[in-house]
Coordinates of C-alpha atoms and ligand atoms in Angstrom, one line a residue:
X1 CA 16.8 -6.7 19.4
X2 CA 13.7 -7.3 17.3
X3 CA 12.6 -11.2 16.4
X4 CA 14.7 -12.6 13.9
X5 CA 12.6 -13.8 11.5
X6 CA 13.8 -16.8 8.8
X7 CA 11.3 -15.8 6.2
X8 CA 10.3 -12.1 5.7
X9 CA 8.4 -10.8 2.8
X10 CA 10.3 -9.1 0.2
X11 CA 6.9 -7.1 -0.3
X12 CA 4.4 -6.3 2.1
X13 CA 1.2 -5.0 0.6
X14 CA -1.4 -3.5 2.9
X15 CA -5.2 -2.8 2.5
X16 CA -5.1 -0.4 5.4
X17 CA -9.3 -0.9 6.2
X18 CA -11.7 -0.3 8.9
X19 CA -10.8 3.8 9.6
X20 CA -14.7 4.3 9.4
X21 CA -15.3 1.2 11.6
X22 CA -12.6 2.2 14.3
X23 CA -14.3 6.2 14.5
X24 CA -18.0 5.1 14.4
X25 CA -17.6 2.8 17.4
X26 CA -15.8 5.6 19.2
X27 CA -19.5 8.0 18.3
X28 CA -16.3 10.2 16.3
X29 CA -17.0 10.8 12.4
X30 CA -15.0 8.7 9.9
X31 CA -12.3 11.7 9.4
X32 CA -11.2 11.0 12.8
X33 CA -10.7 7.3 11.6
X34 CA -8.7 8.4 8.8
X35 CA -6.6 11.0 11.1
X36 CA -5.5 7.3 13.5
X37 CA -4.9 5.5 10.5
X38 CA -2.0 7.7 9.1
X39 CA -0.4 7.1 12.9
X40 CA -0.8 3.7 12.0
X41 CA 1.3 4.2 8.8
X42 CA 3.5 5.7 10.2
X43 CA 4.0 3.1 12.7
X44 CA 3.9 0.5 10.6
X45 CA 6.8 1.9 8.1
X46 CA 9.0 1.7 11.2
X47 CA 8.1 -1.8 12.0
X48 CA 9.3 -2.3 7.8
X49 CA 12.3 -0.6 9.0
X50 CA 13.0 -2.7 12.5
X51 CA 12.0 -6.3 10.7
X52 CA 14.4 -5.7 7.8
X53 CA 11.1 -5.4 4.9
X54 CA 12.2 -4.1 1.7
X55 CA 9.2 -3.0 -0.4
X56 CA 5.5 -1.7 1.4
X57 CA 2.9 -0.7 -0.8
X58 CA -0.2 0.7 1.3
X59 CA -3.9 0.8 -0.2
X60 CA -4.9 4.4 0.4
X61 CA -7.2 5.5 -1.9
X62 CA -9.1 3.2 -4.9
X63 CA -10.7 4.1 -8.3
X64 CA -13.8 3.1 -6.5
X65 CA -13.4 5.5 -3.0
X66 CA -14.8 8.7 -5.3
X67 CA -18.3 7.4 -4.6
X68 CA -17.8 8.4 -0.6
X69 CA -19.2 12.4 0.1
X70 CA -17.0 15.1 -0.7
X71 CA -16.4 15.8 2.8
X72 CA -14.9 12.7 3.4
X73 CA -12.8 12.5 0.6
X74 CA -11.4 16.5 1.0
X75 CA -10.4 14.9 4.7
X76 CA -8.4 11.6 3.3
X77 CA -6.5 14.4 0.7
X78 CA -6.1 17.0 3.5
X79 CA -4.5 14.2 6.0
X80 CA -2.5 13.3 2.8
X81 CA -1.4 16.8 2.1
X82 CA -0.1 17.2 6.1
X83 CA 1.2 13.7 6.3
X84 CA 3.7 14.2 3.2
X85 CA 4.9 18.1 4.0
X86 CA 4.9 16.7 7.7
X87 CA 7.0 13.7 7.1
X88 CA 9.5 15.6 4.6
X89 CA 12.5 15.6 6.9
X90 CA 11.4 12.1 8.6
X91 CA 11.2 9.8 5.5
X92 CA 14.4 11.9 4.4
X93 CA 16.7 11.3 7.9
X94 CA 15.3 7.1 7.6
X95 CA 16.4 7.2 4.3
X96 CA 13.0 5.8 2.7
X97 CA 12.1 5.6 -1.0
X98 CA 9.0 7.5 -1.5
X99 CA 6.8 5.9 -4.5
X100 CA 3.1 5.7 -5.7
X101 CA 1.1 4.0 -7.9
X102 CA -2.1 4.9 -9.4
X103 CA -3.4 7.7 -12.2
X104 CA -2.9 11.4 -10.1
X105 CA -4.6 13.6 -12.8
X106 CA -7.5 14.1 -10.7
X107 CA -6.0 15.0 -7.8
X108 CA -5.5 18.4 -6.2
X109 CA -2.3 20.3 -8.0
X110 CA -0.8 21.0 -4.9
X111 CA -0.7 17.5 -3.6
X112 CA 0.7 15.9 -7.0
X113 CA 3.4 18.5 -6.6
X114 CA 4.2 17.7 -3.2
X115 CA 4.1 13.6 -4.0
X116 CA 6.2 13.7 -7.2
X117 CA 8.4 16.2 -5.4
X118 CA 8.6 14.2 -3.0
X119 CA 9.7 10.4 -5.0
X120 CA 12.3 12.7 -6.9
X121 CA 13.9 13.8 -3.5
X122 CA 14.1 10.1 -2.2
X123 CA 14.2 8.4 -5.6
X124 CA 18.1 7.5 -4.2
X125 CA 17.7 5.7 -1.1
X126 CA 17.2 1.8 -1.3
X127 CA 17.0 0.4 2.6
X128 CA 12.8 0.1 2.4
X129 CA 10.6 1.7 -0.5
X130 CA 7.3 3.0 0.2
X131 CA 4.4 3.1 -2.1
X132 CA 1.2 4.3 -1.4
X133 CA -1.7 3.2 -3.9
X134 CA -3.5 6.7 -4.5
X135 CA -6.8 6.3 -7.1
X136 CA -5.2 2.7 -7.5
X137 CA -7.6 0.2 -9.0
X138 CA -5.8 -3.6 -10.6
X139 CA -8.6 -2.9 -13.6
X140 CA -7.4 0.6 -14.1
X141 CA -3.7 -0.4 -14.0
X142 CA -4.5 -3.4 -16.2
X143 CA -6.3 -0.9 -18.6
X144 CA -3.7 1.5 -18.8
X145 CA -1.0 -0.5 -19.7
X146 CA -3.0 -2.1 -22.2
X147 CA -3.9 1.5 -23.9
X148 CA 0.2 1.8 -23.3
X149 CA 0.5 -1.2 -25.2
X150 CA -1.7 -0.2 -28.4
X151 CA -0.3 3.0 -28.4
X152 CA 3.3 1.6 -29.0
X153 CA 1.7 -0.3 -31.4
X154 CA 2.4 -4.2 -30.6
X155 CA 0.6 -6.7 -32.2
X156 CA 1.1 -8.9 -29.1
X157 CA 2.8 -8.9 -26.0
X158 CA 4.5 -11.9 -23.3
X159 CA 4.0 -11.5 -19.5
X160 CA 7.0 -9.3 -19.2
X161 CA 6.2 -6.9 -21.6
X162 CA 2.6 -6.6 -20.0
X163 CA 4.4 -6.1 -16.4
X164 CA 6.4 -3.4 -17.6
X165 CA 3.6 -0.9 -18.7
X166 CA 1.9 -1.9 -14.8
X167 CA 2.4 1.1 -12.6
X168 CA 4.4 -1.6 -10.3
X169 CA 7.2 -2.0 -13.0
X170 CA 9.7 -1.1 -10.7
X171 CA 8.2 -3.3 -7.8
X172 CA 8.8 -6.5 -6.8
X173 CA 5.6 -9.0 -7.4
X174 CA 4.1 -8.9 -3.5
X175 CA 4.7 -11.5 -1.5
X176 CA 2.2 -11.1 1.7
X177 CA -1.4 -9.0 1.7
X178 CA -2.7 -8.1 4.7
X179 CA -5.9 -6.5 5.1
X180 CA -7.2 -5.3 8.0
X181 CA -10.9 -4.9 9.5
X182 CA -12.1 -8.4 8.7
X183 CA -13.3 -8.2 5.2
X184 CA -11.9 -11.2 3.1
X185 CA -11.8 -9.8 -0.3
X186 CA -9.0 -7.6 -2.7
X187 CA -11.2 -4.7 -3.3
X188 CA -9.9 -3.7 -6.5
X189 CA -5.6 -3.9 -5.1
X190 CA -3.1 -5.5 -7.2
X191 CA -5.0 -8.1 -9.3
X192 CA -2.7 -9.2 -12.0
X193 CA 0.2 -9.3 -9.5
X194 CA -1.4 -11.0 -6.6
X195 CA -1.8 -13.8 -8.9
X196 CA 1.0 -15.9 -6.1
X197 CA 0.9 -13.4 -2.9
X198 CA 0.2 -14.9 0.5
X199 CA -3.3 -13.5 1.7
X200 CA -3.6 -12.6 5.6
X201 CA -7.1 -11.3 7.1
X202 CA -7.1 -9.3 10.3
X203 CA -9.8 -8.8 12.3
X204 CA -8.3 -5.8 14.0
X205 CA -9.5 -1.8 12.2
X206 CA -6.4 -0.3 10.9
X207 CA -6.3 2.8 13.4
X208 CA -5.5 0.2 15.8
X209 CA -2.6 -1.7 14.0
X210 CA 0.4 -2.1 16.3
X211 CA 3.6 -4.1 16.5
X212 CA 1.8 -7.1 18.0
X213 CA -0.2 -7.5 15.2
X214 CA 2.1 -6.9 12.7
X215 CA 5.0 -9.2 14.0
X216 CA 1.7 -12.0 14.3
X217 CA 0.9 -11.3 10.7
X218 CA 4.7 -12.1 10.0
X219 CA 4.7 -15.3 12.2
X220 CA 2.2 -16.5 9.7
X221 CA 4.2 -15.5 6.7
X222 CA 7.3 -17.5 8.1
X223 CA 5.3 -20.4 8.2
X224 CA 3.9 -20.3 5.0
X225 CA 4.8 -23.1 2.1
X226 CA 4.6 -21.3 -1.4
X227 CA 4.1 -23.8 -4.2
X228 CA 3.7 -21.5 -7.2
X229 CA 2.0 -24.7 -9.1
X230 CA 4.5 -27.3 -8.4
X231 CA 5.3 -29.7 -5.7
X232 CA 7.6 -28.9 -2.5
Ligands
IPE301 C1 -10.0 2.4 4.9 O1 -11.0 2.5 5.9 C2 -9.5 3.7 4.3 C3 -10.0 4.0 2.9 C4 -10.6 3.2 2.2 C5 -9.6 5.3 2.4 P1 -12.5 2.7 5.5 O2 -12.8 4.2 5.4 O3 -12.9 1.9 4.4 O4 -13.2 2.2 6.8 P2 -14.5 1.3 6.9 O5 -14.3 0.1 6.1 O6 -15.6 2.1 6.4 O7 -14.6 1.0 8.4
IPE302 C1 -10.3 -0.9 0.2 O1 -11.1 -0.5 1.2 C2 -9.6 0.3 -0.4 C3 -8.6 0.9 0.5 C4 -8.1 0.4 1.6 C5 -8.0 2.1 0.0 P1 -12.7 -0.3 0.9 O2 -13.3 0.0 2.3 O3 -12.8 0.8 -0.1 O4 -13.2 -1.6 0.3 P2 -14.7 -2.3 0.2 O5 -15.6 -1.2 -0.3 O6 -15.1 -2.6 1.6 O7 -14.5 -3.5 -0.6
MG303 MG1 -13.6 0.0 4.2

């Protein structure tokens, strides 16, 4: 029976980091880091499943990750591409929600096709929905509701209005980040909607993610007091 938690977060964000780290200290190049750290997703969306978590978003790819070399890049989409056709039958059988967020339009045809394919096929199921952040940047989000915003031409707008044209409209506001690797900083993830979330720093590269870690994360979550500005 897994730990029965009395506070779980509603929505778990992830910024999945240290792939690089985890292959470089093994002499491997950083593909190889990338390769364990889709493992490690998939992992992880069965600990969502076991602990009862609703809504996971993972960091996978930023507005700011198209500076790495072409090489590197081509791997991350290639490990995408096999990960999704892959996990066709999987995420289908668990009966999870596939979602993304992010602007597609410069990625590969074939792997748009597969994604939104994909989030039409599972669009349905409601135990746990997964998003994965793919060219996701909070600025870029920000920006394009905003141009969303002038195009329907409004003169002004309240919070709500703004939320709606966010690629996360259909997401609940997260409630717990972790990142992993032991940076301390957002890099660019959900900005306007982290505004309340729980932050949680890991020392531990992603590729090496497990239940332990995860369930420790959790710990701290259920011990958390969240004050939203007034007085508990
Ligand atoms: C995170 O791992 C994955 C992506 C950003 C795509 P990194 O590739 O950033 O790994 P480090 O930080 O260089 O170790
Ligand atoms: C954040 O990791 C982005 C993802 C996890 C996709 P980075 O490795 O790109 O972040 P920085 O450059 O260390 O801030
Ligand atoms: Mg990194």
């Amino acid at each position: 029976m897994a730990y029965k938690f009395k506070k779980i977060p509603n929505h778990l964000a992830i910024i999945m980091d240290g792939n690089g780290r985890w292959a470089t200290k093994r002499g491997l190049p950083r593909n190889y880091g990338h390769k364990e750290g889709v493992n490690a997703v998939e992992r992880t969306i069965n600990y969502c499943l076991k602990y009862g978590i609703k809504y996971c978003t993972f960091f996978a790819f930023s507005t700011e990750n198209w500076k790495r070399s072409k090489e590197e890049i081509d791997g991350i989409f290639s490990l995408l591409r096999s990960y999704i056709t892959k996990n066709d039958d999987l995420f289908l059988k668990k009966e999870v929600k596939i979602n993304y967020i992010g602007e597609l339009t410069p990625f590969p045809d074939d792997l748009k096709s597969i994604l939104v394919n994909y989030v039409k096929k599972t669009k349905d199921f409601d135990k746990l929905t997964i998003t994965f952040a793919l060219n996701y940047g909070g600025r870029d989000d920000l920006v394009r509701a905003v141009n969303k915003i002038i195009e329907k031409g409004y003169k002004n707008i309240t919070e709500q209005q703004l939320l709606q044209e966010l690629d996360t409209k259909d997401l609940p506001e997260p409630d717990f980040v972790i990142r992993t690797s032991g940076e301390q900083r957002l890099s660019n993830f959900m900005l306007y909607q982290m505004a309340y979330s729980e932050l949680y720093f890991s020392k531990v590269y992603w590729p090496s993610f497990n239940e332990k870690h995860f369930t420790k994360a959790l710990k701290v979550y259920e011990k958390r007091k969240r004050r939203y500005g007034g007085l508990s």
